[in-house]
Short mmCIF file of C-alpha atoms and ligand atoms in Angstrom, two decimals:
data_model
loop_
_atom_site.label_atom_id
_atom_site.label_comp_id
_atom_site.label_asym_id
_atom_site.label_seq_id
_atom_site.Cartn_x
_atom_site.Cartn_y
_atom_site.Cartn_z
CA UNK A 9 125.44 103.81 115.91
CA UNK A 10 123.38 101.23 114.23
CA UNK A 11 123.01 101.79 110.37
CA UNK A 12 120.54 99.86 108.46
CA UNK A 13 121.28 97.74 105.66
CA UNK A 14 117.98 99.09 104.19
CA UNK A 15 120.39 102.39 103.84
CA UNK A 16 123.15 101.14 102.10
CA UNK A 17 120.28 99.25 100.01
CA UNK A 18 121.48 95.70 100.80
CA UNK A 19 118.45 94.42 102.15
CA UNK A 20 116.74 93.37 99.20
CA UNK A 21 119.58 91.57 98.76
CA UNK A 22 120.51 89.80 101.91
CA UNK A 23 116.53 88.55 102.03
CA UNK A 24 117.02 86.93 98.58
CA UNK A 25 117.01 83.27 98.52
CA UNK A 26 120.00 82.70 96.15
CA UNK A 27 121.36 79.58 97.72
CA UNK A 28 119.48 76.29 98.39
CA UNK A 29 120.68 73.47 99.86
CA UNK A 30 119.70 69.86 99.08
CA UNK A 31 119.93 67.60 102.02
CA UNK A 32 120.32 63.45 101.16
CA UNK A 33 119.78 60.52 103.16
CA UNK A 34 120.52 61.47 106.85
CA UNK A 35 120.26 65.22 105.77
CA UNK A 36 116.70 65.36 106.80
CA UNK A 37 116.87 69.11 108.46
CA UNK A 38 119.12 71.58 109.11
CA UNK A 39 118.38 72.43 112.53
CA UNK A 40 121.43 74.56 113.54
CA UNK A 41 120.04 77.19 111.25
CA UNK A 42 116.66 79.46 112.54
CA UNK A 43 113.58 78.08 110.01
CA UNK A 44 111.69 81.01 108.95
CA UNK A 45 108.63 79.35 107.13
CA UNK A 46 107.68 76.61 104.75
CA UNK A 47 106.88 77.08 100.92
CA UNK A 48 105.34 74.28 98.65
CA UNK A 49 105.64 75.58 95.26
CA UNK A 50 103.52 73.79 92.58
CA UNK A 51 105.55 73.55 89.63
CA UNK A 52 104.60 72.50 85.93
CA UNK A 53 106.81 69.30 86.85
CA UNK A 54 104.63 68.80 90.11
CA UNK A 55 105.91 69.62 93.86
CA UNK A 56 109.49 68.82 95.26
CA UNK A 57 110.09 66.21 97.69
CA UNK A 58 108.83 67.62 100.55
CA UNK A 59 108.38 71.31 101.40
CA UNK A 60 111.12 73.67 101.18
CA UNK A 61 112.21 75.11 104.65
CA UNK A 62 113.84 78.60 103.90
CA UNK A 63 116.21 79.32 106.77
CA UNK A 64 118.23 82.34 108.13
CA UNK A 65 121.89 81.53 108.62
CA UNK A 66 123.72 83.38 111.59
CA UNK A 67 123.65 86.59 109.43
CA UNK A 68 120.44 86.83 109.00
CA UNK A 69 120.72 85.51 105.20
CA UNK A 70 117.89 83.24 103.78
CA UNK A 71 118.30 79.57 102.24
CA UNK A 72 116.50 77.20 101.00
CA UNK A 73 117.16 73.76 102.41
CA UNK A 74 115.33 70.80 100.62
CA UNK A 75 115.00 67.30 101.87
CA UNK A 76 116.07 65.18 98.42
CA UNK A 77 114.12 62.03 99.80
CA UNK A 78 111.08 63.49 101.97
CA UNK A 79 111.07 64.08 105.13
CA UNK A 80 110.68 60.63 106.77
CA UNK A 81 112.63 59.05 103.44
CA UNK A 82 109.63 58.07 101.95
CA UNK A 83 110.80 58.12 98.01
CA UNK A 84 113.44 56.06 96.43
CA UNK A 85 115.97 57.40 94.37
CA UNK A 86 114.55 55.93 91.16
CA UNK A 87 111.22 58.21 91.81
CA UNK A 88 112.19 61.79 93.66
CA UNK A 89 110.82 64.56 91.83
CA UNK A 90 114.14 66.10 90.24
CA UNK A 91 112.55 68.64 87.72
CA UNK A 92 110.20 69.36 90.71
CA UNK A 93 112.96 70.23 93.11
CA UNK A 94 114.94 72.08 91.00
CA UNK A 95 111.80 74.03 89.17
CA UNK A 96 111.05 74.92 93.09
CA UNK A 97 114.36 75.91 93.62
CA UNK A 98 114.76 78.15 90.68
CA UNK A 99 111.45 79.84 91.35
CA UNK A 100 112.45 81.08 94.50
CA UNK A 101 115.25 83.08 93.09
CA UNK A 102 118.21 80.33 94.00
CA UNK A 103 121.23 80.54 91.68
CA UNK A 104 123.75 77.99 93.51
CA UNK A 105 122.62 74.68 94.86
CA UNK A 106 125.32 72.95 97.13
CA UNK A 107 123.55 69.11 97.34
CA UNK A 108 124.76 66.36 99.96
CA UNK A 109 124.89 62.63 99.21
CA UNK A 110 126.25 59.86 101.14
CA UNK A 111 127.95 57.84 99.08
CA UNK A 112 129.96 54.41 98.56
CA UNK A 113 133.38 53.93 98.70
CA UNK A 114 135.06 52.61 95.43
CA UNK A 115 138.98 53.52 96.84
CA UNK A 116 140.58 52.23 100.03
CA UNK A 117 141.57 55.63 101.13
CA UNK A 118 138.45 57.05 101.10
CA UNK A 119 137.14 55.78 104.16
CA UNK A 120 133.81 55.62 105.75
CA UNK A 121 133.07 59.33 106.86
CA UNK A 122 135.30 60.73 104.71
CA UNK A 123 134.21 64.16 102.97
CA UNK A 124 134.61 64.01 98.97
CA UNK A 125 133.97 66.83 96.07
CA UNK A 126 133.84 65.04 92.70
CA UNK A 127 134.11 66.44 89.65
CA UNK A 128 133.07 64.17 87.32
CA UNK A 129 130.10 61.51 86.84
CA UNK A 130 129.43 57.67 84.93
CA UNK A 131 126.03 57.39 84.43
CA UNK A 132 124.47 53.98 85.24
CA UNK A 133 121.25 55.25 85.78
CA UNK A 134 118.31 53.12 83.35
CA UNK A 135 117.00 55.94 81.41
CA UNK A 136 113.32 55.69 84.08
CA UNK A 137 114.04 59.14 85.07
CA UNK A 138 112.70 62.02 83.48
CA UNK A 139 116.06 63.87 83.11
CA UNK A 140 115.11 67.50 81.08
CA UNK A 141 112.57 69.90 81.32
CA UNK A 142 112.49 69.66 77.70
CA UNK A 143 111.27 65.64 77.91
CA UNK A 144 107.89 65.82 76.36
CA UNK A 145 107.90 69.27 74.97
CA UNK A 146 108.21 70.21 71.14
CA UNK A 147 111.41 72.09 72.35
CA UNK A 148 114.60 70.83 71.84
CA UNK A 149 117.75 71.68 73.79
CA UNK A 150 121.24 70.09 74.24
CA UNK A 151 122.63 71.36 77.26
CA UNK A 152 126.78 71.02 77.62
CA UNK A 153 127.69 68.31 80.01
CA UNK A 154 131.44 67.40 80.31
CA UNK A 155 132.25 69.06 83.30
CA UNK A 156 128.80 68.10 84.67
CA UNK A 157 129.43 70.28 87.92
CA UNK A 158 130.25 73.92 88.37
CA UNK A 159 134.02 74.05 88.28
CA UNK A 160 134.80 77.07 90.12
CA UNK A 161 131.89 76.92 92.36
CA UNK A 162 133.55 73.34 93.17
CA UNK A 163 137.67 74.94 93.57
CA UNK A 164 135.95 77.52 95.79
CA UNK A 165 134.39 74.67 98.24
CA UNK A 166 136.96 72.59 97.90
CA UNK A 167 138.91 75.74 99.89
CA UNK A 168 136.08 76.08 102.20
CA UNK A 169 135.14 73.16 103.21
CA UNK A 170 138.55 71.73 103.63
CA UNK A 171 139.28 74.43 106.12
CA UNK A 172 135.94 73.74 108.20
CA UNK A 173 136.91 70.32 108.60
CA UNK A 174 140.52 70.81 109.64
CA UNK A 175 139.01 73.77 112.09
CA UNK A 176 136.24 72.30 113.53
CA UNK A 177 136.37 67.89 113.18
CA UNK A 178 138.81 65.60 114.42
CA UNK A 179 140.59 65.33 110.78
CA UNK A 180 138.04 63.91 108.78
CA UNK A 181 139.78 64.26 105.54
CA UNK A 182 138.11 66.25 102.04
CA UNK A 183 138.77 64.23 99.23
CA UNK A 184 138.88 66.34 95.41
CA UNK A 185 139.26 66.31 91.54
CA UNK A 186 136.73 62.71 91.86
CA UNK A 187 134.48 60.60 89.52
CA UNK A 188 131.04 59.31 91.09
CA UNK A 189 129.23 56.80 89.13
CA UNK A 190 125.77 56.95 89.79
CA UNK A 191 123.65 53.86 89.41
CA UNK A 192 119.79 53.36 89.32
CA UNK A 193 119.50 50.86 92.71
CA UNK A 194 117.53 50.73 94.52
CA UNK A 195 119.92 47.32 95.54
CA UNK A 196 122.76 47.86 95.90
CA UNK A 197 125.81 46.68 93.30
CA UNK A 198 127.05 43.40 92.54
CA UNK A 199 130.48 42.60 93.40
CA UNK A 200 131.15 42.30 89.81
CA UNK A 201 129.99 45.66 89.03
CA UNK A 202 131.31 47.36 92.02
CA UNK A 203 135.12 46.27 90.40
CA UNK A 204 134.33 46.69 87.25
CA UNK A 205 133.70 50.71 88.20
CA UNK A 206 137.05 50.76 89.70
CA UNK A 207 138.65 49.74 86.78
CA UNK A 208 136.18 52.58 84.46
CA UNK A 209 137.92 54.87 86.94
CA UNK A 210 135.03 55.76 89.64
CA UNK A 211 136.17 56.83 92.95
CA UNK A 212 132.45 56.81 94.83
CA UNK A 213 128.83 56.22 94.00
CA UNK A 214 125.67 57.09 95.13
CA UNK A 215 122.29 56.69 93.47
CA UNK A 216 120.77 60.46 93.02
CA UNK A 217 122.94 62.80 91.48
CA UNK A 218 121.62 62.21 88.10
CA UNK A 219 119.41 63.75 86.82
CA UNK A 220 119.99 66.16 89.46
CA UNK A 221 123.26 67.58 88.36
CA UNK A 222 121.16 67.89 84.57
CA UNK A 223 118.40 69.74 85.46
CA UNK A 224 120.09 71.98 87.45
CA UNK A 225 122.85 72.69 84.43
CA UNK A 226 119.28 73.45 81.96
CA UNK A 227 118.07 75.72 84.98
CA UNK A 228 121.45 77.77 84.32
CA UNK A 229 121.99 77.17 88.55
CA UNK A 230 125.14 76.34 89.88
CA UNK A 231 125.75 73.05 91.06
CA UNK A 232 128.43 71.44 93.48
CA UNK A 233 128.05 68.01 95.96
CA UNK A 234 129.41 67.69 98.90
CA UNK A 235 129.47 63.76 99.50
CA UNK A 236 129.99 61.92 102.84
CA UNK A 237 131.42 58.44 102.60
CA UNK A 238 129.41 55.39 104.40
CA UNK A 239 131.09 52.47 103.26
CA UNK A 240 132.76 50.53 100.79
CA UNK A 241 130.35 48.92 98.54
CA UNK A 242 130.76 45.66 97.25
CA UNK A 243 134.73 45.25 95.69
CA UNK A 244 136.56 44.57 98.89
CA UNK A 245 136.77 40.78 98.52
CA UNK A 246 137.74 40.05 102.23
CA UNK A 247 134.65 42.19 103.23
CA UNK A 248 130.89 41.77 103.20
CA UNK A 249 129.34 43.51 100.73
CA UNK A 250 127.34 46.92 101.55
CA UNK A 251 123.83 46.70 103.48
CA UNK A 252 121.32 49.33 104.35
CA UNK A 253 122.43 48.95 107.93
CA UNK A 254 125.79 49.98 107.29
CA UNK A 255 125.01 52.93 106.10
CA UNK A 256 122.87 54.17 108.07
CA UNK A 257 125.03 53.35 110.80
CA UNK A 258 127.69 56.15 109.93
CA UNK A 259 124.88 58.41 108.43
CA UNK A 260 124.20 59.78 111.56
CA UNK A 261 127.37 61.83 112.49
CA UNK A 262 128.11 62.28 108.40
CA UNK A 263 124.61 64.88 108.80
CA UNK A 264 126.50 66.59 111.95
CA UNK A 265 129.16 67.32 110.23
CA UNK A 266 127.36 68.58 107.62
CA UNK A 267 125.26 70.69 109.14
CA UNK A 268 128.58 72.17 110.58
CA UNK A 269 129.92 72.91 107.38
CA UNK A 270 126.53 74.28 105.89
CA UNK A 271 126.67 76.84 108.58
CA UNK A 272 130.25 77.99 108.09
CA UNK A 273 130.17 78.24 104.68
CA UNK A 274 127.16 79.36 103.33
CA UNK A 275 127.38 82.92 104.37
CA UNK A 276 130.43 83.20 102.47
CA UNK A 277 128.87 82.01 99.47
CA UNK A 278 125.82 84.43 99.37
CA UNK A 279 127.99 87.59 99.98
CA UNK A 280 130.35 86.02 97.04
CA UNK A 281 127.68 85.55 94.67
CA UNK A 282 126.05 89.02 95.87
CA UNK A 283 128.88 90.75 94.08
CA UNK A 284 129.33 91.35 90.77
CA UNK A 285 132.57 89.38 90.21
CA UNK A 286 131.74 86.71 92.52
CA UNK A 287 128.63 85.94 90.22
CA UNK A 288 131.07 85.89 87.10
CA UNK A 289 133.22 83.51 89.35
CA UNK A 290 130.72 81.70 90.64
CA UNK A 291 127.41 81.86 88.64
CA UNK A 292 129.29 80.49 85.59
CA UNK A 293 126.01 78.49 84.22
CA UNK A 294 123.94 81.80 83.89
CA UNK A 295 123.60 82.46 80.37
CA UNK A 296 124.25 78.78 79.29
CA UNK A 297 121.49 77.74 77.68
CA UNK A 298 121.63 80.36 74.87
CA UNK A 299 123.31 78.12 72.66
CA UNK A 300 121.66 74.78 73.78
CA UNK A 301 118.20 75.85 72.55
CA UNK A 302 117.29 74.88 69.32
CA UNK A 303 116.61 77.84 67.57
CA UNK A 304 112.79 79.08 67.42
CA UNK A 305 110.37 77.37 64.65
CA UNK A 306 106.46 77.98 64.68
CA UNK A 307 106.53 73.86 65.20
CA UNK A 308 107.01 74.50 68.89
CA UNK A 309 103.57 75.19 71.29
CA UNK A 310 103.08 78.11 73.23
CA UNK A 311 101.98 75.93 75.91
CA UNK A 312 105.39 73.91 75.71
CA UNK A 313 107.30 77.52 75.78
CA UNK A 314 104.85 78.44 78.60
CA UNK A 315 105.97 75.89 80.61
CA UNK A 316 109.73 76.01 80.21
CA UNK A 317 109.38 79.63 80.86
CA UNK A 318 109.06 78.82 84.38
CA UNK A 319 112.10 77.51 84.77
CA UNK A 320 113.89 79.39 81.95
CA UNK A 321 112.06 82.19 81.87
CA UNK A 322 115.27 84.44 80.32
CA UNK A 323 114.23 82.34 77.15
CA UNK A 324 110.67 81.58 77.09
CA UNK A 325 108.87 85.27 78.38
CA UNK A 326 104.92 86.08 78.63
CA UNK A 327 105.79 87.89 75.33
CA UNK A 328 106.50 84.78 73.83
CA UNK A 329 102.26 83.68 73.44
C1 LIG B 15 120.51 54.96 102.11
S1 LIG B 15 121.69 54.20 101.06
C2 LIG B 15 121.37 54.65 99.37
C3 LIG B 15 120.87 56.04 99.15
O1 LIG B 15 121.73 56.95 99.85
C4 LIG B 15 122.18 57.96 98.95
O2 LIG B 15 121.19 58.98 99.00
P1 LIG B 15 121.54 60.54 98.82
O3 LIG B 15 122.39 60.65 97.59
O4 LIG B 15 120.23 61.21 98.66
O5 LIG B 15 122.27 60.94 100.08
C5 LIG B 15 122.22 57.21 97.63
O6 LIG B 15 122.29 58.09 96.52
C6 LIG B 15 120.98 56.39 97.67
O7 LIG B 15 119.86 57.13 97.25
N1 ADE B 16 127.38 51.63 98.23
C1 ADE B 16 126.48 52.52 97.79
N2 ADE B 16 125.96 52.41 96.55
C2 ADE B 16 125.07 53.33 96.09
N3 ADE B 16 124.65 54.38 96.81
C3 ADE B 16 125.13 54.51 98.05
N4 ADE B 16 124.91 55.44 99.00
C4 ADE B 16 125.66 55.13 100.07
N5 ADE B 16 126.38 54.00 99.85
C5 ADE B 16 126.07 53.60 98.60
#
């Protein structure tokens, strides 16, 4: 006998979109999954990189999968839409983003195709990105940064994902507990910088997961990466330093492989975060912003308040004008 999840009354849940999934360079699609449709939400911060492809995984459970570049890789790093992506994101219900990056080397173990879960971020971006929803707006808000991704959502990947690529790769090895530094580009580093952020302690670096990580900490949605390794930048000094070729020479089977461990893992994470103590576990941001938001003063604009209400609307409600 066949009993509906309708019954049991799941399927309001299992159609929610709670997880979306940012692809980076290589990640254009993720074509082992069944695409359902397209959505282009227009957002107050304008529309995300390219149309968001919500996806069934084997279970029948929706995702969003987002292309951080356009499809095609038209945009640079300096110029993709963050607020956009993540605005999009959050208006479709998502609560947990797991983003991809292929990243530089900065550490002779982590080798080219290696797997790598950071925890921790140097920012050498220039301050040309719009990096808050509150940029421009008489609101002010301070969001807390120092563990800049979502612990436990990471210490549950890091389980996960390790056990996908023993399973199902020919040992490529998952890397933890490291520091990314990312830098504006879009050239690559000197050698002289690429040693110098050794020696400040960075382990890879990539050039998009600022203000990324941000934005997604003020829209109170988890955040975890999952970066692939493509080379070793620029500190080896027997070496030649990193060019686009090289990259894109490894990016190739890096998306495979990450595909693979979309798949296997994503399930998981929507019937975790489906239940009420995998959301405290893993949904740690919700709630966040409570104490981040300058308190209320008849100096702010409805429109301003408007606006952030659509990506915060637990703070900023219709009741609000
Ligand atoms: C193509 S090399 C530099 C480019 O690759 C990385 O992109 P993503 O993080 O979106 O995978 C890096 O951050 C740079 O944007
Ligand atoms: N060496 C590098 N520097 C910055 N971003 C990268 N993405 C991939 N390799 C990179």
């Amino acid at each position: 006998m066949s009993i509906s999840l309708a019954a049991f009354g799941q399927k309001d849940q299992k159609d929610k979109v709670l997880i979306g999934v940012i692809g980076g360079s290589g990640l254009y699609h993720l074509n082992n999954l069944k695409e359902l449709k397209e959505v282009n939400p227009e957002t107050p911060w304008g529309r995300p990189s390219s149309p968001i492809k919500i996806c069934a995984l084997p279970s029948g459970t929706q995702i969003a999968f987002l292309t951080r570049h356009g499809q095609g890789h038209t945009i640079p790093p300096s110029s993709v839409p963050f607020r956009a992506n993540i605005a999009a994101l959050k208006s479709l219900g998502v609560k947990a983003i797991i983003a991809f990056s292929a990243v530089g080397s900065l550490r002779e173990e982590i080798a080219p195709g290696s797997f790598v879960l950071p925890n921790q971020i140097i920012d050498r971006t220039k301050g040309i990105r719009p990096s808050s929803f509150f940029e421009g707006t008489s609101v002010v808000a301070h969001a807390s940064f120092g563990d800049p991704f979502s612990n436990k959502l990471v210490k549950w990947l890091e389980e996960r994902v390790g056990k996908v690529l023993a399973e199902k790769t020919e040992g490529i090895q998952l890397f933890t507990e490291k520091c990314i530094l990312c830098m504006e580009g879009p050239q690559f580093s000197t050698r002289a910088e690429s040693l110098m952020y050794r020696q400040w302690g960075a382990d890879i670096i990539n050039m998009s997961v600022l203000p990324e990580a941000k934005l997604a900490r003020e829209a109170e949605i988890s955040y975890g990466l999952i970066c692939t390794s493509t080379d070793y930048d620029a500190w080896r000094p027997h070496s030649d330093t990193v060019t686009a070729a090289e990259v894109i020479k490894t990016l190739h089977g890096n998306a495979e492989t990450s595909r693979v461990v979309a798949a296997t893992i994503l399930d998981d994470l929507h019937a975790a975060i489906s239940t009420d103590a995998g959301k405290a576990l893993l949904l740690e941001e919700v709630g966040s912003m409570q104490y981040s938001i300058m308190p209320r003063s008849h100096k702010q604009k409805g429109e301003d308040r408007k606006k952030l209400g659509y990506v915060l609307p637990e703070y900023f409600t219709e009741e609000d004008e």
